[in-house]
Amino acid sequence: MDIKTGLAWPCALEDPTDRRSGKPRQSGLTMVIDKGLGPSAFEDLLLTAGEYIDLLKFGFGTSPLYPLDLLRSKIALAKRHRVATFPGGTLLEAAYRLEVVAPYLDMAADLGFDGVEVSDGTIELSRRRRDELITEATQRGLRVFTEYGKKQAGSRIVTDDLRRTVELDLARGAELVTVEARESGIDVGLFDENGRCREEELQLLRRSLPEPDCLLWEAPQKEQQVSLLRILGTRVNLGNISPGDVLSLETLRRGLRSDTFALHPLVSDYMI
């Protein structure tokens, strides 16, 4: 509602699904990937769509490339909009390879990042070392978001391996396990070489995996988002969303776009 005029859209039009909750959300999370937004664009993003962003990842290893004052200001601005921030998992993988994990985690905490991503998309991590990294981060007060899957083209999801990873990561202290799809969403994990969702595989995963609210699916393309919403429902956590696609995704979640109009609870002829 506009406080000055008292004008407001009909409540039913704001969320026809009547399923979206406000912040802080426990499910239906949206994670945005920031690949280098400048301060004005970053502020514009948060002013326009901050209410619909739960997590923001400073992609890849971009964090050390910012002037520190600018990086701190972006993190602080995100906090004011109740958006949790963390560096991309590739940065931790580089820190691991270069044997500077402790200083990396100290710096992330000092800068004000809410969390870090623990992944092995490019490197190899033993289960023991993965556990240690999760523990080292949580001991510094950082939230931990882990990632499952490899970045190489053609890599696939192994259901039993994903289930075990989820169980062990959560038991160690991770909050979310992200299913790898890269920023392209092509020929990795759940998506084929054309970026299409392997929907039969997703249906099998839906029936097999525990703790669905603790999974976050990287899904940078609209049709991928539609498939995940249609099969897993509006509570699905989605990641690697482009800054320009936040409002578009929110319309998909709320049944305010033709692709997910069937999610509208009153459209009984099209209920999924």
Short mmCIF file of C-alpha atoms in Angstrom, two decimals:
data_model
loop_
_atom_site.label_atom_id
_atom_site.label_comp_id
_atom_site.label_asym_id
_atom_site.label_seq_id
_atom_site.Cartn_x
_atom_site.Cartn_y
_atom_site.Cartn_z
CA MET A 1 0.00 0.00 0.00
CA ASP A 2 1.09 3.56 -0.74
CA ILE A 3 1.13 5.28 2.66
CA LYS A 4 0.49 8.73 1.17
CA THR A 5 -2.47 7.84 -1.03
CA GLY A 6 -3.80 4.65 0.54
CA LEU A 7 -3.76 2.98 -2.86
CA ALA A 8 -3.11 -0.76 -3.01
CA TRP A 9 -3.46 -3.59 -5.46
CA PRO A 10 -6.14 -6.15 -4.56
CA CYS A 11 -4.48 -8.67 -2.21
CA ALA A 12 -5.46 -11.54 -4.48
CA LEU A 13 -3.38 -10.06 -7.31
CA GLU A 14 -0.24 -9.76 -5.22
CA ASP A 15 -0.05 -13.53 -4.79
CA PRO A 16 -2.71 -15.59 -6.59
CA THR A 17 -1.15 -18.80 -5.24
CA ASP A 18 -1.62 -17.57 -1.66
CA ARG A 19 1.54 -19.52 -0.79
CA ARG A 20 4.37 -16.97 -0.68
CA SER A 21 5.65 -15.89 2.70
CA GLY A 22 7.64 -12.81 3.57
CA LYS A 23 11.13 -12.63 5.01
CA PRO A 24 12.71 -14.37 6.75
CA ARG A 25 11.68 -17.32 4.59
CA GLN A 26 12.49 -20.92 5.47
CA SER A 27 11.67 -22.20 1.98
CA GLY A 28 11.02 -20.79 -1.46
CA LEU A 29 14.41 -19.07 -1.25
CA THR A 30 15.85 -17.12 -4.17
CA MET A 31 19.63 -16.88 -4.50
CA VAL A 32 21.00 -14.27 -6.90
CA ILE A 33 24.45 -14.41 -8.46
CA ASP A 34 26.30 -11.08 -8.61
CA LYS A 35 29.04 -11.27 -11.22
CA GLY A 36 30.31 -7.74 -10.65
CA LEU A 37 27.50 -5.21 -10.25
CA GLY A 38 28.66 -1.65 -9.59
CA PRO A 39 27.38 0.22 -6.55
CA SER A 40 24.53 2.03 -8.35
CA ALA A 41 23.27 -1.10 -10.09
CA PHE A 42 23.54 -3.04 -6.84
CA GLU A 43 21.51 -0.44 -4.97
CA ASP A 44 18.94 -0.34 -7.76
CA LEU A 45 18.60 -4.12 -7.59
CA LEU A 46 17.94 -4.10 -3.86
CA LEU A 47 15.55 -1.14 -4.01
CA THR A 48 13.57 -2.79 -6.80
CA ALA A 49 13.68 -6.46 -5.84
CA GLY A 50 15.37 -6.82 -2.46
CA GLU A 51 12.18 -8.13 -0.86
CA TYR A 52 12.32 -11.17 -3.18
CA ILE A 53 16.04 -11.97 -2.71
CA ASP A 54 17.08 -14.15 0.23
CA LEU A 55 20.69 -14.96 -0.64
CA LEU A 56 23.25 -13.19 -2.80
CA LYS A 57 26.41 -14.88 -4.00
CA PHE A 58 29.41 -12.84 -5.11
CA GLY A 59 30.11 -15.17 -8.00
CA PHE A 60 33.22 -17.24 -8.62
CA GLY A 61 36.33 -15.55 -7.19
CA THR A 62 35.21 -11.94 -7.73
CA SER A 63 35.35 -10.87 -4.07
CA PRO A 64 39.14 -10.15 -3.86
CA LEU A 65 38.91 -8.02 -7.02
CA TYR A 66 36.76 -5.31 -5.42
CA PRO A 67 38.20 -2.32 -3.56
CA LEU A 68 37.63 -3.30 0.08
CA ASP A 69 35.53 -0.24 0.89
CA LEU A 70 33.21 -1.00 -2.02
CA LEU A 71 32.92 -4.66 -1.05
CA ARG A 72 32.11 -3.77 2.55
CA SER A 73 29.50 -1.25 1.42
CA LYS A 74 27.78 -3.78 -0.85
CA ILE A 75 27.66 -6.33 1.95
CA ALA A 76 26.30 -3.73 4.41
CA LEU A 77 23.64 -2.58 1.95
CA ALA A 78 22.52 -6.16 1.40
CA LYS A 79 22.17 -6.61 5.17
CA ARG A 80 19.90 -3.55 5.36
CA HIS A 81 17.63 -5.28 2.86
CA ARG A 82 17.79 -8.56 4.81
CA VAL A 83 19.74 -10.31 2.08
CA ALA A 84 22.43 -12.75 3.22
CA THR A 85 25.70 -12.61 1.28
CA PHE A 86 28.51 -15.09 0.66
CA PRO A 87 31.46 -15.49 -1.75
CA GLY A 88 31.31 -18.11 -4.47
CA GLY A 89 32.59 -21.59 -3.73
CA THR A 90 35.37 -21.28 -6.30
CA LEU A 91 37.09 -18.81 -3.98
CA LEU A 92 37.22 -21.35 -1.17
CA GLU A 93 38.48 -23.97 -3.62
CA ALA A 94 41.29 -21.59 -4.60
CA ALA A 95 42.04 -20.94 -0.92
CA TYR A 96 42.21 -24.68 -0.32
CA ARG A 97 44.56 -25.25 -3.26
CA LEU A 98 46.78 -22.38 -2.15
CA GLU A 99 46.68 -23.49 1.52
CA VAL A 100 45.17 -20.22 2.82
CA VAL A 101 41.80 -21.47 4.06
CA ALA A 102 42.08 -20.02 7.58
CA PRO A 103 42.97 -16.47 6.42
CA TYR A 104 40.24 -16.68 3.78
CA LEU A 105 37.59 -17.58 6.35
CA ASP A 106 38.88 -14.89 8.73
CA MET A 107 38.63 -12.29 5.97
CA ALA A 108 35.11 -13.36 4.98
CA ALA A 109 33.96 -12.99 8.58
CA ASP A 110 35.73 -9.66 9.03
CA LEU A 111 34.18 -8.19 5.88
CA GLY A 112 30.71 -9.03 7.16
CA PHE A 113 29.78 -11.85 4.82
CA ASP A 114 26.98 -13.90 6.37
CA GLY A 115 28.33 -17.18 5.12
CA VAL A 116 30.60 -19.09 2.75
CA GLU A 117 30.09 -21.78 0.18
CA VAL A 118 31.93 -25.09 0.57
CA SER A 119 32.23 -26.85 -2.76
CA ASP A 120 34.45 -29.15 -4.77
CA GLY A 121 33.18 -28.46 -8.27
CA THR A 122 36.72 -28.07 -9.61
CA ILE A 123 38.94 -29.70 -6.98
CA GLU A 124 38.71 -33.00 -5.12
CA LEU A 125 37.86 -32.96 -1.41
CA SER A 126 37.80 -35.96 0.86
CA ARG A 127 34.76 -36.38 3.07
CA ARG A 128 36.94 -35.71 6.10
CA ARG A 129 38.29 -32.45 4.70
CA ARG A 130 34.81 -31.34 3.63
CA ASP A 131 33.61 -31.87 7.20
CA GLU A 132 36.58 -29.92 8.53
CA LEU A 133 35.90 -26.97 6.24
CA ILE A 134 32.24 -26.82 7.32
CA THR A 135 33.33 -26.89 10.96
CA GLU A 136 36.05 -24.26 10.48
CA ALA A 137 33.52 -21.89 8.91
CA THR A 138 30.78 -22.40 11.49
CA GLN A 139 33.27 -21.87 14.31
CA ARG A 140 33.78 -18.34 12.94
CA GLY A 141 30.05 -17.67 13.04
CA LEU A 142 29.63 -18.08 9.30
CA ARG A 143 26.63 -19.81 7.79
CA VAL A 144 27.62 -22.64 5.47
CA PHE A 145 26.07 -23.39 2.11
CA THR A 146 27.58 -26.47 0.52
CA GLU A 147 27.41 -27.54 -3.08
CA TYR A 148 27.00 -30.92 -4.73
CA GLY A 149 28.25 -31.71 -8.22
CA LYS A 150 31.07 -31.06 -10.65
CA LYS A 151 31.36 -28.18 -13.10
CA GLN A 152 32.62 -30.29 -16.01
CA ALA A 153 30.28 -30.61 -18.96
CA GLY A 154 28.38 -33.88 -18.89
CA SER A 155 28.53 -34.33 -15.12
CA ARG A 156 25.37 -35.92 -13.70
CA ILE A 157 23.59 -36.35 -10.39
CA VAL A 158 24.00 -39.69 -8.63
CA THR A 159 20.97 -40.02 -6.38
CA ASP A 160 22.55 -42.07 -3.60
CA ASP A 161 25.63 -39.84 -3.59
CA LEU A 162 23.52 -36.69 -3.38
CA ARG A 163 21.38 -38.16 -0.59
CA ARG A 164 24.44 -39.09 1.44
CA THR A 165 26.05 -35.68 0.84
CA VAL A 166 22.92 -33.91 2.02
CA GLU A 167 22.65 -36.03 5.17
CA LEU A 168 26.32 -35.63 6.12
CA ASP A 169 26.57 -31.92 5.28
CA LEU A 170 23.47 -31.06 7.29
CA ALA A 171 24.64 -33.17 10.21
CA ARG A 172 27.96 -31.31 10.21
CA GLY A 173 26.25 -27.89 10.29
CA ALA A 174 25.50 -26.80 6.73
CA GLU A 175 22.19 -24.99 6.15
CA LEU A 176 21.65 -25.66 2.46
CA VAL A 177 23.07 -28.00 -0.15
CA THR A 178 23.16 -26.46 -3.62
CA VAL A 179 22.84 -28.71 -6.67
CA GLU A 180 25.40 -27.57 -9.24
CA ALA A 181 24.26 -26.23 -12.62
CA ARG A 182 26.82 -23.45 -13.16
CA GLU A 183 25.73 -19.99 -14.30
CA SER A 184 24.90 -21.33 -17.76
CA GLY A 185 22.61 -24.21 -16.78
CA ILE A 186 23.80 -26.24 -19.76
CA ASP A 187 24.96 -29.89 -19.74
CA VAL A 188 25.53 -30.05 -15.99
CA GLY A 189 23.67 -31.96 -13.31
CA LEU A 190 19.92 -31.89 -13.82
CA PHE A 191 20.07 -30.15 -17.22
CA ASP A 192 20.97 -31.59 -20.61
CA GLU A 193 23.19 -30.17 -23.34
CA ASN A 194 20.35 -27.89 -24.48
CA GLY A 195 19.60 -26.67 -20.98
CA ARG A 196 16.38 -28.68 -20.71
CA CYS A 197 15.46 -30.15 -17.34
CA ARG A 198 15.62 -33.95 -17.14
CA GLU A 199 12.12 -34.08 -15.65
CA GLU A 200 11.92 -37.87 -15.18
CA GLU A 201 15.17 -37.72 -13.23
CA LEU A 202 13.81 -34.84 -11.17
CA GLN A 203 10.68 -36.84 -10.35
CA LEU A 204 12.86 -39.71 -9.13
CA LEU A 205 14.94 -37.34 -7.04
CA ARG A 206 11.81 -35.80 -5.55
CA ARG A 207 10.72 -39.20 -4.25
CA SER A 208 14.19 -40.19 -3.05
CA LEU A 209 15.70 -37.19 -1.31
CA PRO A 210 15.19 -36.17 2.31
CA GLU A 211 14.81 -32.62 3.59
CA PRO A 212 13.62 -30.92 0.35
CA ASP A 213 13.74 -27.48 2.01
CA CYS A 214 17.49 -27.94 2.55
CA LEU A 215 18.22 -28.26 -1.16
CA LEU A 216 18.81 -25.29 -3.45
CA TRP A 217 18.70 -25.92 -7.19
CA GLU A 218 20.80 -23.74 -9.45
CA ALA A 219 18.46 -22.85 -12.31
CA PRO A 220 19.57 -19.78 -14.29
CA GLN A 221 17.15 -20.27 -17.20
CA LYS A 222 13.42 -19.52 -17.15
CA GLU A 223 12.29 -22.91 -18.48
CA GLN A 224 14.41 -24.64 -15.83
CA GLN A 225 12.73 -22.56 -13.14
CA VAL A 226 9.31 -23.43 -14.56
CA SER A 227 10.07 -27.17 -14.50
CA LEU A 228 11.32 -27.06 -10.91
CA LEU A 229 8.33 -25.01 -9.74
CA ARG A 230 5.87 -27.26 -11.53
CA ILE A 231 7.36 -30.50 -10.17
CA LEU A 232 8.63 -29.45 -6.74
CA GLY A 233 6.17 -26.64 -6.00
CA THR A 234 6.46 -23.00 -5.00
CA ARG A 235 8.53 -23.85 -1.90
CA VAL A 236 11.50 -24.93 -4.03
CA ASN A 237 14.75 -23.02 -3.41
CA LEU A 238 16.28 -21.66 -6.62
CA GLY A 239 19.74 -20.23 -7.22
CA ASN A 240 22.11 -18.59 -9.69
CA ILE A 241 19.32 -16.23 -10.66
CA SER A 242 20.46 -13.26 -12.73
CA PRO A 243 19.82 -9.85 -11.10
CA GLY A 244 17.60 -8.91 -14.02
CA ASP A 245 15.44 -12.00 -13.57
CA VAL A 246 14.44 -11.62 -9.90
CA LEU A 247 11.02 -10.08 -10.49
CA SER A 248 10.40 -12.44 -13.40
CA LEU A 249 11.07 -15.44 -11.13
CA GLU A 250 8.83 -14.00 -8.44
CA THR A 251 5.96 -13.78 -10.93
CA LEU A 252 6.55 -17.45 -11.76
CA ARG A 253 6.45 -18.35 -8.06
CA ARG A 254 3.16 -16.48 -7.58
CA GLY A 255 1.36 -17.69 -10.70
CA LEU A 256 1.52 -14.21 -12.22
CA ARG A 257 2.97 -15.46 -15.48
CA SER A 258 1.32 -17.75 -18.00
CA ASP A 259 4.01 -20.44 -17.59
CA THR A 260 2.91 -21.12 -14.00
CA PHE A 261 -0.69 -19.91 -14.13
CA ALA A 262 -1.69 -23.46 -13.21
CA LEU A 263 -0.23 -22.88 -9.75
CA HIS A 264 -3.17 -20.54 -9.09
CA PRO A 265 -5.34 -22.46 -6.57
CA LEU A 266 -8.58 -21.24 -8.15
CA VAL A 267 -7.76 -22.56 -11.60
CA SER A 268 -9.04 -26.02 -10.77
CA ASP A 269 -9.05 -27.30 -14.35
CA TYR A 270 -5.28 -26.88 -14.47
CA MET A 271 -4.23 -27.91 -11.01
CA ILE A 272 -0.99 -29.87 -10.91
#
